[in-house]
CSV table of C-alpha atoms in Angstrom, one decimal:
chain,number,residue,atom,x,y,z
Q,1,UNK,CA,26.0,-9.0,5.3
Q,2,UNK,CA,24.1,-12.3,4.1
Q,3,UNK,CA,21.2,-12.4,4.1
Q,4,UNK,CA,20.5,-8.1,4.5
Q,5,UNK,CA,22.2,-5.4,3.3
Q,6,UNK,CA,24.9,-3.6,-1.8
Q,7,UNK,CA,22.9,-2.3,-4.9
Q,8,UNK,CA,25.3,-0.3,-7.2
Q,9,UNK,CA,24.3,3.0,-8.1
Q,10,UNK,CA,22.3,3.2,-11.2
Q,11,UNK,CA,22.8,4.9,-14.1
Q,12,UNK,CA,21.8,7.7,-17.4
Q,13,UNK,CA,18.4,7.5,-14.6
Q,14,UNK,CA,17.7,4.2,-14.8
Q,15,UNK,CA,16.8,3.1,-11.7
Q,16,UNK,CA,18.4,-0.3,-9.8
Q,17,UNK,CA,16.4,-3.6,-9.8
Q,18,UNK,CA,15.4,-2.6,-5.8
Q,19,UNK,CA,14.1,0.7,-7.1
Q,20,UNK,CA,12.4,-0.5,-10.3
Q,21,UNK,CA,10.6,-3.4,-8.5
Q,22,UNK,CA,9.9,-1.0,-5.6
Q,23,UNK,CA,8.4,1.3,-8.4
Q,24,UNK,CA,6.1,-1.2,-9.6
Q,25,UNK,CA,4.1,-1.8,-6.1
Q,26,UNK,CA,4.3,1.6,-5.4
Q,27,UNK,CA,2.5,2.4,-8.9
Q,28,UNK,CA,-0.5,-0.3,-8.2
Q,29,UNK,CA,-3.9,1.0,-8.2
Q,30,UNK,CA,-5.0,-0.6,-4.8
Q,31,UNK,CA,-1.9,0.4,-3.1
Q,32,UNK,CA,-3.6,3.3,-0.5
Q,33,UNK,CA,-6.8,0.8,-0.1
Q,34,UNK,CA,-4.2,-1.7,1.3
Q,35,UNK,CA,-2.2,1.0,3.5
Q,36,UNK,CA,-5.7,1.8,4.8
Q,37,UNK,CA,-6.6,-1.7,5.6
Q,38,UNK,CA,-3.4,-2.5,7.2
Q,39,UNK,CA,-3.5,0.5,9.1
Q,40,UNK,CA,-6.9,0.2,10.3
Q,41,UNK,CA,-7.5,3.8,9.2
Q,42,UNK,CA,-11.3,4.7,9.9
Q,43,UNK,CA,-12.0,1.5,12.4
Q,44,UNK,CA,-12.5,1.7,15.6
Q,45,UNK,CA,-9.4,0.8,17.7
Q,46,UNK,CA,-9.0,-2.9,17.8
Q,47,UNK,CA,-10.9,-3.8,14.8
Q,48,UNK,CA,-8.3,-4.1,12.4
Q,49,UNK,CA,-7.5,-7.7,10.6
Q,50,UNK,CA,-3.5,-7.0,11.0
Q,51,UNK,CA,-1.8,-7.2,14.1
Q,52,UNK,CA,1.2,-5.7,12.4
Q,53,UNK,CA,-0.3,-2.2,12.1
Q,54,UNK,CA,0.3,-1.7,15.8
Q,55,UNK,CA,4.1,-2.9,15.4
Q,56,UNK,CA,5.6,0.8,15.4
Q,57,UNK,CA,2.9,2.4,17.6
Q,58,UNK,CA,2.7,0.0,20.9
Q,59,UNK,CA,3.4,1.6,23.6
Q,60,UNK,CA,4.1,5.1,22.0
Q,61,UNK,CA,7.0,3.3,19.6
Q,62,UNK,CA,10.1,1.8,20.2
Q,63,UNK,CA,12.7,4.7,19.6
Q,64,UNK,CA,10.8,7.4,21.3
Q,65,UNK,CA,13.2,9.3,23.6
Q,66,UNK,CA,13.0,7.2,27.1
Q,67,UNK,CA,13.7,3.8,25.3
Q,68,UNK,CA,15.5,4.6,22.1
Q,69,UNK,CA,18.9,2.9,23.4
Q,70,UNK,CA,17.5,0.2,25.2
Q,71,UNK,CA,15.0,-3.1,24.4
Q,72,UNK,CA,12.0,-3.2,26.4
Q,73,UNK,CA,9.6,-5.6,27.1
Q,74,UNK,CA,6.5,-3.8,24.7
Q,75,UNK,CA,9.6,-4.3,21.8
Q,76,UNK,CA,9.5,-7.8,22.4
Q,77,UNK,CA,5.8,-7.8,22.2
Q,78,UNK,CA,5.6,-5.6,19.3
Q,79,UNK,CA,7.8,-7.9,17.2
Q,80,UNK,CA,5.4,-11.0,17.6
Q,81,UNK,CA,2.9,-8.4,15.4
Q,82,UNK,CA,5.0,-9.6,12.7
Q,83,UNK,CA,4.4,-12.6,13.1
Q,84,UNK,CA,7.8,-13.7,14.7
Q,85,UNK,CA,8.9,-14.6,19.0
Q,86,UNK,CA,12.0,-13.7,20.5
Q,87,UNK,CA,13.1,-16.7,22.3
Q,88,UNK,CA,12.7,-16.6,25.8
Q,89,UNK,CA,16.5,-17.0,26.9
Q,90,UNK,CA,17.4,-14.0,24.4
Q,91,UNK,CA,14.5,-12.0,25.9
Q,92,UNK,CA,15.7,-12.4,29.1
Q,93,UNK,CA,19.3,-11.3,28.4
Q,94,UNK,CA,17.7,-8.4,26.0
Q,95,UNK,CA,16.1,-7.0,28.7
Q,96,UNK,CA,18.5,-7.9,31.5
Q,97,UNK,CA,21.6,-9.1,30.5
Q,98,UNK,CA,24.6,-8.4,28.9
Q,99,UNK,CA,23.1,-8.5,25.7
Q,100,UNK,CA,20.7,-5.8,26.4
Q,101,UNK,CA,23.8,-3.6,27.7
Q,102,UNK,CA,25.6,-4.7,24.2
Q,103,UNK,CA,22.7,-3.4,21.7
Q,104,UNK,CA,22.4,-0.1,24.1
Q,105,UNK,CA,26.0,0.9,23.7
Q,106,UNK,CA,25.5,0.3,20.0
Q,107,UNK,CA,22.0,1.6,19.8
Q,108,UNK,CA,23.3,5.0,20.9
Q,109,UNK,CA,25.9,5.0,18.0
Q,110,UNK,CA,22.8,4.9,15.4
Q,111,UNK,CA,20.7,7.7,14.5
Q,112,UNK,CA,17.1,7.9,15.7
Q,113,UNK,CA,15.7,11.0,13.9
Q,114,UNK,CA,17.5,10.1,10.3
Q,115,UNK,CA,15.7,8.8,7.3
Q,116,UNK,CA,17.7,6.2,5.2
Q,117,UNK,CA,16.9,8.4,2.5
Q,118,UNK,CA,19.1,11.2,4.1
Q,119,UNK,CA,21.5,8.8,5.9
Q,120,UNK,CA,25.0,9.0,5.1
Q,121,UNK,CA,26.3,5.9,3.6
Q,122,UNK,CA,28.7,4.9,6.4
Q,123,UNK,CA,25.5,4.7,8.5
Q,124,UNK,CA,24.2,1.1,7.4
Q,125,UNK,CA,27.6,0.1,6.2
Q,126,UNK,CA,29.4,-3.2,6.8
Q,127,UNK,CA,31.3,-2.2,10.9
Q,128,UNK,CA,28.6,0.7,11.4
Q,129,UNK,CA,27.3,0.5,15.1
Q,130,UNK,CA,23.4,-0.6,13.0
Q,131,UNK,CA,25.5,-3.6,11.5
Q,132,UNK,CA,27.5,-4.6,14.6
Q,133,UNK,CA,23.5,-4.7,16.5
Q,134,UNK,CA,22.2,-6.5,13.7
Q,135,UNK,CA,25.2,-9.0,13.7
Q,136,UNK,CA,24.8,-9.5,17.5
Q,137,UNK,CA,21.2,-10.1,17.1
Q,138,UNK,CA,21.1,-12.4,14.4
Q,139,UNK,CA,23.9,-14.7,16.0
Q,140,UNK,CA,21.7,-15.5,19.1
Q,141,UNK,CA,20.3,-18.6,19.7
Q,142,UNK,CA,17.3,-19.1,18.0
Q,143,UNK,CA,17.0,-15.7,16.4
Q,144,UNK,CA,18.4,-15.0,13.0
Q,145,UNK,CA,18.2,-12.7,10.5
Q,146,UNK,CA,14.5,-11.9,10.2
Q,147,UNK,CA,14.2,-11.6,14.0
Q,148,UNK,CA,17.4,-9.6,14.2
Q,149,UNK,CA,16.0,-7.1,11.4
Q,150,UNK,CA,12.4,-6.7,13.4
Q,151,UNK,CA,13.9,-5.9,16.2
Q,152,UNK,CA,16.0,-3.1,15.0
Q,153,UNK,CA,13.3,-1.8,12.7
Q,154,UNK,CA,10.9,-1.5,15.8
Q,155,UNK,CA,14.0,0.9,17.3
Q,156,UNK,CA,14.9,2.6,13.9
Q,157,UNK,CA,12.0,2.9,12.4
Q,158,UNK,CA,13.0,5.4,9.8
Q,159,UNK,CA,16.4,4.0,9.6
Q,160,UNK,CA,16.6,0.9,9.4
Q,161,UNK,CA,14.2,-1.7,7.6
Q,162,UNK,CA,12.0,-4.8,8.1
Q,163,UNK,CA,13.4,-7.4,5.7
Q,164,UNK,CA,11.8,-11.0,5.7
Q,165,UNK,CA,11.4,-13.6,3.3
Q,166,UNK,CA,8.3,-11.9,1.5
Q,167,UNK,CA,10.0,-8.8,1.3
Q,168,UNK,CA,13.5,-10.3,0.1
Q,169,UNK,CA,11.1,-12.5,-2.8
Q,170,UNK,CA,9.6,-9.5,-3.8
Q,171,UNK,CA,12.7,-7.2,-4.1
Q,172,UNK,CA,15.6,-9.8,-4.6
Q,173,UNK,CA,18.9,-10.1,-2.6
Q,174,UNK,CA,21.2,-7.9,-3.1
Q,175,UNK,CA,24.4,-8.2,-0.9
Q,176,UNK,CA,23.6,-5.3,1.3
Q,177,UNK,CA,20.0,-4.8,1.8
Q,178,UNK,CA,20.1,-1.6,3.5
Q,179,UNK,CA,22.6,-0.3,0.9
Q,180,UNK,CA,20.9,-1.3,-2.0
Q,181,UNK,CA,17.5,0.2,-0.6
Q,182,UNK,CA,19.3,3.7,0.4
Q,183,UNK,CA,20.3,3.8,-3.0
Q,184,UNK,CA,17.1,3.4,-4.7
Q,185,UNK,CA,15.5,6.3,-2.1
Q,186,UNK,CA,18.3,9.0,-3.3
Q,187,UNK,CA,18.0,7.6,-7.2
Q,188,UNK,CA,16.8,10.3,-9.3
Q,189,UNK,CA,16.9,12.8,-6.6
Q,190,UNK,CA,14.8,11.0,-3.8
Q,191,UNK,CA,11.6,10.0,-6.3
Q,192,UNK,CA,11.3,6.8,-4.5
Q,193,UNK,CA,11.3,8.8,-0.8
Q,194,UNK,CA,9.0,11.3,-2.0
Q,195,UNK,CA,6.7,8.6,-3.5
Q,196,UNK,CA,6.2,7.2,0.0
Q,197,UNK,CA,5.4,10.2,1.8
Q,198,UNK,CA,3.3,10.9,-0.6
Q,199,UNK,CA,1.4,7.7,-0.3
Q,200,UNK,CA,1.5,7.9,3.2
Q,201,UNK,CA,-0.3,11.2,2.8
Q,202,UNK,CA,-3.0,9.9,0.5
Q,203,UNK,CA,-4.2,6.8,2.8
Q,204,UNK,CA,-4.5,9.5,6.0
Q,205,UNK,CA,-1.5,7.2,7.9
Q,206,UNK,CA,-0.1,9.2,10.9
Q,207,UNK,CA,3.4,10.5,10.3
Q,208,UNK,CA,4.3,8.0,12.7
Q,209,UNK,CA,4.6,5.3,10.4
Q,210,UNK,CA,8.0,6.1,8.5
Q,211,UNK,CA,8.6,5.8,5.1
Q,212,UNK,CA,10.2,2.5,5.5
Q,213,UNK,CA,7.2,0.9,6.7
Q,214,UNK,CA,5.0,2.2,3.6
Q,215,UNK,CA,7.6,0.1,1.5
Q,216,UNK,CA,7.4,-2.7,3.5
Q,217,UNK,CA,3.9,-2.8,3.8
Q,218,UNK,CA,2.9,-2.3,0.6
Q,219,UNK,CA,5.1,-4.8,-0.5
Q,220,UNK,CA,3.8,-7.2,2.0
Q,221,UNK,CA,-0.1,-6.5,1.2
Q,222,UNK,CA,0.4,-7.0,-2.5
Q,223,UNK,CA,3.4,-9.6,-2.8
Q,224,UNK,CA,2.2,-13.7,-2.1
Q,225,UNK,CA,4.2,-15.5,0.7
Q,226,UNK,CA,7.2,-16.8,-0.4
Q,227,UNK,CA,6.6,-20.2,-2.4
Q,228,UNK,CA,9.5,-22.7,-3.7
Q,229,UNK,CA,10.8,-20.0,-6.2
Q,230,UNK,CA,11.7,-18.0,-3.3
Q,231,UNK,CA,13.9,-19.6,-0.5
């Protein structure tokens, strides 16, 4: 998968470079002060700075029961809190087109209440149901790879994660994305996972925000946009 998803496992307990650089935001001393500030936690509701702290809650989340297997129209919405659009002729065919009937068949072939820590390997592997959506997405006019990866992530939140240029700078390209970051969750039985929760404890997020989105938000809050270093 090109631009997303394969780490190798590591080994004698060394951690892989997605785990080890994973590690080293995890371990920074501001790291709950920015999940806080991201989050919003202790502001009134609609004073917080970033629109993306409302990316899994809109609208009660994207893979609560009633809409797990289908796109809906707060999805599309929730997707431009990170800062990216869903072109309007793949919007329309999301929500009533072929397309949209495509992703649902697949959708319902990817788990909704499974963490990538516990995930089975088959589950985000090259021909799974989540690569075969992600494929689709990303071949659309218009969309890509970043796009195609929000929009799953707002479905599968635990699952499946967000993966943009700031996040691939910060933790490097290996060939499978969603591989390599499974493998640093189980590494030296789940350290990384339990980290998260952890943190996710500490900065008082609700349990709605999945582990996944700690990662990626820490990352976010702490790394610098992408520069020329970092196509």
């Amino acid at each position: 998968m090109d631009e997303q998803l394969a780490g190798s496992a590591s080994f004698a307990g060394i951690p892989t470079v997605v785990g080890q650089r994973l590690h080293a935001f995890l371990d920074a001393e501001r790291v709950a002060d920015d999940l806080r500030r991201y989050f919003a936690i202790g502001l009134p509701p609609g004073a917080g700075v970033f629109t993306g702290g409302r990316f899994e809650h809109l609208a009660g989340g994207g893979d609560r029961q009633q809409v797990a297997n289908r796109f809906t129209a707060e999805d599309l919405i929730a997707v431009q809190t990170l800062s990216v659009t869903v072109p309007a002729s793949v919007a329309l065919d999301l929500l009533e087109g072929l397309l949209g009937a495509q992703l649902s068949h697949l959708l319902r072939g990817i788990p909704a209440d499974t963490d990538l820590a516990d995930a089975d390997a088959s589950v985000v592997a090259d021909g799974s149901p989540a690569h075969q959506a992600w494929s689709l997405l990303k071949n659309q006019h218009q969309v890509g790879w970043v796009i195609a990866g929000k929009l799953l992530a707002r479905k599968r939140p635990r699952l499946l994660p967000v993966y943009d240029r700031v996040v691939r700078c910060a933790l490097g390209r290996p060939p499978s994305f969603w591989t390599g970051l499974r493998i640093a969750l189980r590494e030296n039985n789940g350290a990384l996972h339990h980290r998260l929760l952890d943190l996710r404890q500490s900065a008082d997020l609700p349990q709605t925000v999945a582990a996944l989105r700690v990662a990626d938000v820490a990352v976010w809050m702490a790394h610098p946009a992408p520069g020329h270093h970092c196509p």
